């Protein structure tokens, strides 16, 4: 676990709140006064993981920055469902520019904030900036700007809400789409139905390779870990990256009520390793609590339905299991195992 | 203070005097010298409280500018040519969002074929992007226009492109009267944004707008540019009050009052044209020139008024609207709608080809005698064009045009030798 | 601020978009019946009082508990806690130690002197309770709370019934029992000891009782015809255990054989051990698995050195205590059948623990009663065939445990109260059971049950000190917090947190939550992620 | 208006030479315009730069096609391009070489111009001597100042100080001064 375990209340450790904890130990989301940075009335689908992840993350960042926060949004579902004229769901200063430039726009905001701070005679700006986008806006079209922001070590926290495809445009493949998954551009036909095996990119690891101060993965299924990571990220300066796993009922063909369950299974199978890294080095992994076979995860999603048809694709399922097991080994997700993945590029004090 | 310096340097100093807060730098000749100069000034502390950001692309340059401008910082960047095209999506975005960014476009051709020399193809490609586009004739004006541009941009909450001829101006050493900081401060107040990302008063900027309101938003963008038509001369007049010289404005007439033939052009070529006109006037020819300073908004009324006495108009432009001819000329035609005037389009100086007085003399005289075709390409080497056209007619795999022409040119040279 | 039209929007404007209209199913908060509550013979709201104990508010927890059961310190020692057998946590790691927390609360109450409130209003009705055992005391307590005047007639010299005369001290220290009885009496309940009711109708008439609750218990030992020599010392378990409360302890000798397989057999064997018997052997005709005694008691007896002869019957008791035992075997139906093989045991005394009967003498002459298997039948209102006479505990058909008795007392009191008011007490229909499938156990951390301390074995074999210790405050709190709160919101904030549409309104501490149906899209994430199964989806009415 | 064309190779400071010339003229209160022939030439490639000097504003932006003076910083260019194109008979030529015109085979060609206006100077040697590297542009300016009389040696020195500082500036000034003196001497010799 990335965060301090709360042993105090045995039935409440993993829940959002806990009536018995002192307020400072409770999650931001449990707060009756939480910001609701992304407010009601947004047009996300029922059970939208991204809406949830965004509120989790931004509310946590709001608390961490004493509400001195600006958000920059890439084009995508989050942007479209939150700000269709004449209504916005954002309660914070927020800007949407383009699909591929959120990281750079955030760099600009950070620069402006810094100048304002200098003019006010402060060494560091109070107002902080977060850039956020989906996997398409992050791992594909926005990757150049993202890498530039990382490399310059701009004072930006970039949050990727990864729902593993271009959902806004009708579920097309992105470089974060898992193998074998059905998307509108990787149909489940032919010998290898769905998305190709052996493609895609792991942006958290690439982010680490930039040697930036902080990289973490998180999931909507583990709120406390997510909040801890956002808080930690906001306590640091420089380029930071958090990659949040957010299931998409529409794109994945899953039940709207299974959003968090799927996120949990992704972690517990090992398919989505949850970890944090500082300056290119893995410093913490969230251990698997109740290891699950990949079928448990795959079966709940129609995008993988072709693996479980009349002729089940046991070979493909086996490849998924292999992938999960590899993650488990690489990141040391079980027991006392240690992570073996990491880059040691950057020097830091 | 008078000084002899490079155009890029003059612009860099003018930008520095405007107290920029964020500067985004990506190298692309010929604007590179400007941001190099600014980078040094920031680093040395000559520009106080300014963030200088070496971005990874022009797209990022404009994107960073969008962010910093929206967050309330006076923001500057510079580009040219392919670089401008690479940032186009963000260029449109900046104007759509109404962010008063000032950007130098050190005008250059765009390829293919790849070409690094001056013409106006780059900024002309962005004529509809919603930015104000003003053109500098000299380095003095380039410097002055940047100071004016910040004021213009911030009063309207619109971005401004200051266009200056790449190399011809940016790399030319000439005399520039550099304003003092006191003068600039008196002219240009600190940036007070119309909209800002401020935790104390949060707003959402950049909403998705559907068919129900999009036309209105676009109309308002147009309306703002129409406001600029009034504001540009006003700012130019204020500038003159403080700095004591004419700079900017919508149009610049020269020998126009009685001119039967009027040349219209933008940018540094106006100087060569003026020298040519002086020579022709000495020969008793009734000719003048109208420089267009503000290309966007296009000063329709000012142009119409200036050309009321002209019989014929030669629009000499360093750009080509492939498939129709002139870009500026098309706009001029609109400005003169309903008036009975001959309008000639002369496409000149593409990809850095020199525009010489002798060629201008020739083409102006042809026009005066109404012997010029409606669309003329100055100094076009027809033999080469025809050879290539012939080759394409006769050979299926005729090969790449540019390379063919270069080979033909080489043969022509060796034939001469 | 004069902001650019349509480009820049004011915060909070999306609240105008009522996404609740998207919904086809709506979530609703429910209170389901936790398995522990469902299993409690005394009808305790176990989950309910654990909720208070979790927050360390033990007095509130105790007061909540004692609404259903006035004797938690006793119950926390002698109850066989079917609640724990039903506990959903048992499927996760191990059941919540409900019984031990109950005992902690009971002990805490005694130590801190917590008292029951006296009734706010007197009803003016007089109710007779016959028998001061668990059922009678429970009824008396409940009736008194309802404002009735209650008089308990107890035939014995002390109150407590089987709690005193059947359960050994090492399981239930008498000062605990006395304290809890006294607390009931302190409410204004009158107790008349050594007052046997011979004719209930006469007694009721004489003292103008408006109703009566009979709970005389089952104090008559069952006997079986075992051929025995004159000199053979054959005792019954009831008498042995009862005599433990008197001045003279029973003389059982060095070798004691106990015949029977119930809890009483175990109790008496363990008592014999403590009285100094070198050998205490339980003879039972079936196997250990088939013994009615609770396994943990068998285990404790074995630890203390009690010997067991399973699949054995006593055929006769000869002179000098020579006992002839026949070996049995189980037939294909699991029934023990004689094998014809015999064996001999030496014993100074033989104690029969073959069950108890009820002395129904006081009902002689009462018309319209129905009896069955030596007990009196009652209707669903706990009333006998004779109007105004109610009965419970061991004298009606049921399991004979303290907890069942307490439950009878409580239920009977409610019906008596209604009857006295000329109404009928309607039992609320049971809520849907919060079974394990309705929970999302992911959210509960692993936490093994707290083990209660046990007295060391030497002292268990030689003294009547209490065998099982209680929990200290820290342990009790830990144990209470292991509760999953099955079927009932415990304010974990999950629904509030996991709603992608912020459509859950948190009402503040203790006030739980409300759905904001203006924005709830009906995705069902809250239901799926509610740890305790306190939300369900209902179709929108069309 | 006086127009100068400077020929040289990438790395020889051709453009800087034109700029310094314009600065020198500016310092004398005149208008001046210096600009290169734009291109992406790398070190070693032939490079041309221009400088116009006038008493009023210079508006003309065309390249110098009819120069009043030529500064040829690298004599090897003579064989490759027509460096003399457009030069009038009254024009000035300063050529960087340590050979004589005769040795260069230019004696006949030079006859077309006024002898005191076609001067050779070993600018490369001078720059190596005073600056330590092949930067013939500055001594060539010194020679040009002498030959053309258009600008003073002091102005050249001031322009040098505008571009360089410290030792480099002083070395260059020494090189320019020596070139100036050599040119002056050769002019007088030619005159004689």
JSON list of N, CA and C in Angstrom, two decimals, chain B residues 63 88 127-128 141 146 173 198 225 233 309 312 318 346 348 376 398:
[
{"chain": "B", "resi": 63, "resn": "UNK", "atom": "N", "xyz": [0.88, 26.42, -27.36]},
{"chain": "B", "resi": 63, "resn": "UNK", "atom": "CA", "xyz": [0.09, 25.86, -26.27]},
{"chain": "B", "resi": 63, "resn": "UNK", "atom": "C", "xyz": [0.51, 26.43, -24.93]},
{"chain": "B", "resi": 88, "resn": "UNK", "atom": "N", "xyz": [-0.69, 25.45, -36.03]},
{"chain": "B", "resi": 88, "resn": "UNK", "atom": "CA", "xyz": [-1.95, 26.04, -36.50]},
{"chain": "B", "resi": 88, "resn": "UNK", "atom": "C", "xyz": [-3.13, 25.74, -35.59]},
{"chain": "B", "resi": 127, "resn": "UNK", "atom": "N", "xyz": [-4.67, 33.58, -42.56]},
{"chain": "B", "resi": 127, "resn": "UNK", "atom": "CA", "xyz": [-5.42, 34.85, -42.63]},
{"chain": "B", "resi": 127, "resn": "UNK", "atom": "C", "xyz": [-6.80, 34.73, -41.98]},
{"chain": "B", "resi": 128, "resn": "UNK", "atom": "N", "xyz": [-7.35, 33.51, -41.90]},
{"chain": "B", "resi": 128, "resn": "UNK", "atom": "CA", "xyz": [-8.70, 33.36, -41.35]},
{"chain": "B", "resi": 128, "resn": "UNK", "atom": "C", "xyz": [-8.68, 32.79, -39.94]},
{"chain": "B", "resi": 141, "resn": "UNK", "atom": "N", "xyz": [9.80, 49.87, -37.82]},
{"chain": "B", "resi": 141, "resn": "UNK", "atom": "CA", "xyz": [8.37, 49.62, -37.64]},
{"chain": "B", "resi": 141, "resn": "UNK", "atom": "C", "xyz": [8.13, 48.28, -36.95]},
{"chain": "B", "resi": 146, "resn": "UNK", "atom": "N", "xyz": [5.59, 45.83, -32.32]},
{"chain": "B", "resi": 146, "resn": "UNK", "atom": "CA", "xyz": [5.48, 44.88, -31.21]},
{"chain": "B", "resi": 146, "resn": "UNK", "atom": "C", "xyz": [4.96, 45.56, -29.95]},
{"chain": "B", "resi": 173, "resn": "UNK", "atom": "N", "xyz": [20.90, 44.67, -40.92]},
{"chain": "B", "resi": 173, "resn": "UNK", "atom": "CA", "xyz": [21.41, 45.65, -39.95]},
{"chain": "B", "resi": 173, "resn": "UNK", "atom": "C", "xyz": [21.01, 47.02, -40.43]},
{"chain": "B", "resi": 198, "resn": "UNK", "atom": "N", "xyz": [-8.25, 32.04, -12.21]},
{"chain": "B", "resi": 198, "resn": "UNK", "atom": "CA", "xyz": [-7.93, 32.58, -10.89]},
{"chain": "B", "resi": 198, "resn": "UNK", "atom": "C", "xyz": [-8.73, 31.82, -9.83]},
{"chain": "B", "resi": 225, "resn": "UNK", "atom": "N", "xyz": [-12.65, 42.02, -34.49]},
{"chain": "B", "resi": 225, "resn": "UNK", "atom": "CA", "xyz": [-11.70, 42.49, -35.49]},
{"chain": "B", "resi": 225, "resn": "UNK", "atom": "C", "xyz": [-12.18, 43.81, -36.09]},
{"chain": "B", "resi": 233, "resn": "UNK", "atom": "N", "xyz": [-5.69, 52.55, -35.68]},
{"chain": "B", "resi": 233, "resn": "UNK", "atom": "CA", "xyz": [-5.25, 53.95, -35.90]},
{"chain": "B", "resi": 233, "resn": "UNK", "atom": "C", "xyz": [-5.14, 54.72, -34.60]},
{"chain": "B", "resi": 309, "resn": "UNK", "atom": "N", "xyz": [-9.29, 57.55, -56.45]},
{"chain": "B", "resi": 309, "resn": "UNK", "atom": "CA", "xyz": [-8.89, 58.21, -57.70]},
{"chain": "B", "resi": 309, "resn": "UNK", "atom": "C", "xyz": [-8.13, 57.30, -58.64]},
{"chain": "B", "resi": 312, "resn": "UNK", "atom": "N", "xyz": [-6.09, 52.13, -62.04]},
{"chain": "B", "resi": 312, "resn": "UNK", "atom": "CA", "xyz": [-5.72, 50.72, -62.04]},
{"chain": "B", "resi": 312, "resn": "UNK", "atom": "C", "xyz": [-4.89, 50.40, -60.79]},
{"chain": "B", "resi": 318, "resn": "UNK", "atom": "N", "xyz": [3.51, 38.62, -52.05]},
{"chain": "B", "resi": 318, "resn": "UNK", "atom": "CA", "xyz": [4.50, 37.55, -51.89]},
{"chain": "B", "resi": 318, "resn": "UNK", "atom": "C", "xyz": [3.79, 36.27, -51.46]},
{"chain": "B", "resi": 346, "resn": "UNK", "atom": "N", "xyz": [0.09, 40.64, -59.13]},
{"chain": "B", "resi": 346, "resn": "UNK", "atom": "CA", "xyz": [1.47, 40.26, -59.44]},
{"chain": "B", "resi": 346, "resn": "UNK", "atom": "C", "xyz": [2.00, 39.44, -58.27]},
{"chain": "B", "resi": 348, "resn": "UNK", "atom": "N", "xyz": [4.97, 37.81, -56.54]},
{"chain": "B", "resi": 348, "resn": "UNK", "atom": "CA", "xyz": [6.40, 38.12, -56.62]},
{"chain": "B", "resi": 348, "resn": "UNK", "atom": "C", "xyz": [7.13, 37.61, -55.38]},
{"chain": "B", "resi": 376, "resn": "UNK", "atom": "N", "xyz": [-0.05, 37.83, -62.91]},
{"chain": "B", "resi": 376, "resn": "UNK", "atom": "CA", "xyz": [1.31, 37.81, -63.44]},
{"chain": "B", "resi": 376, "resn": "UNK", "atom": "C", "xyz": [2.28, 37.29, -62.38]},
{"chain": "B", "resi": 398, "resn": "UNK", "atom": "N", "xyz": [7.39, 11.13, -64.70]},
{"chain": "B", "resi": 398, "resn": "UNK", "atom": "CA", "xyz": [8.16, 12.32, -65.02]},
{"chain": "B", "resi": 398, "resn": "UNK", "atom": "C", "xyz": [9.06, 12.75, -63.88]}
]
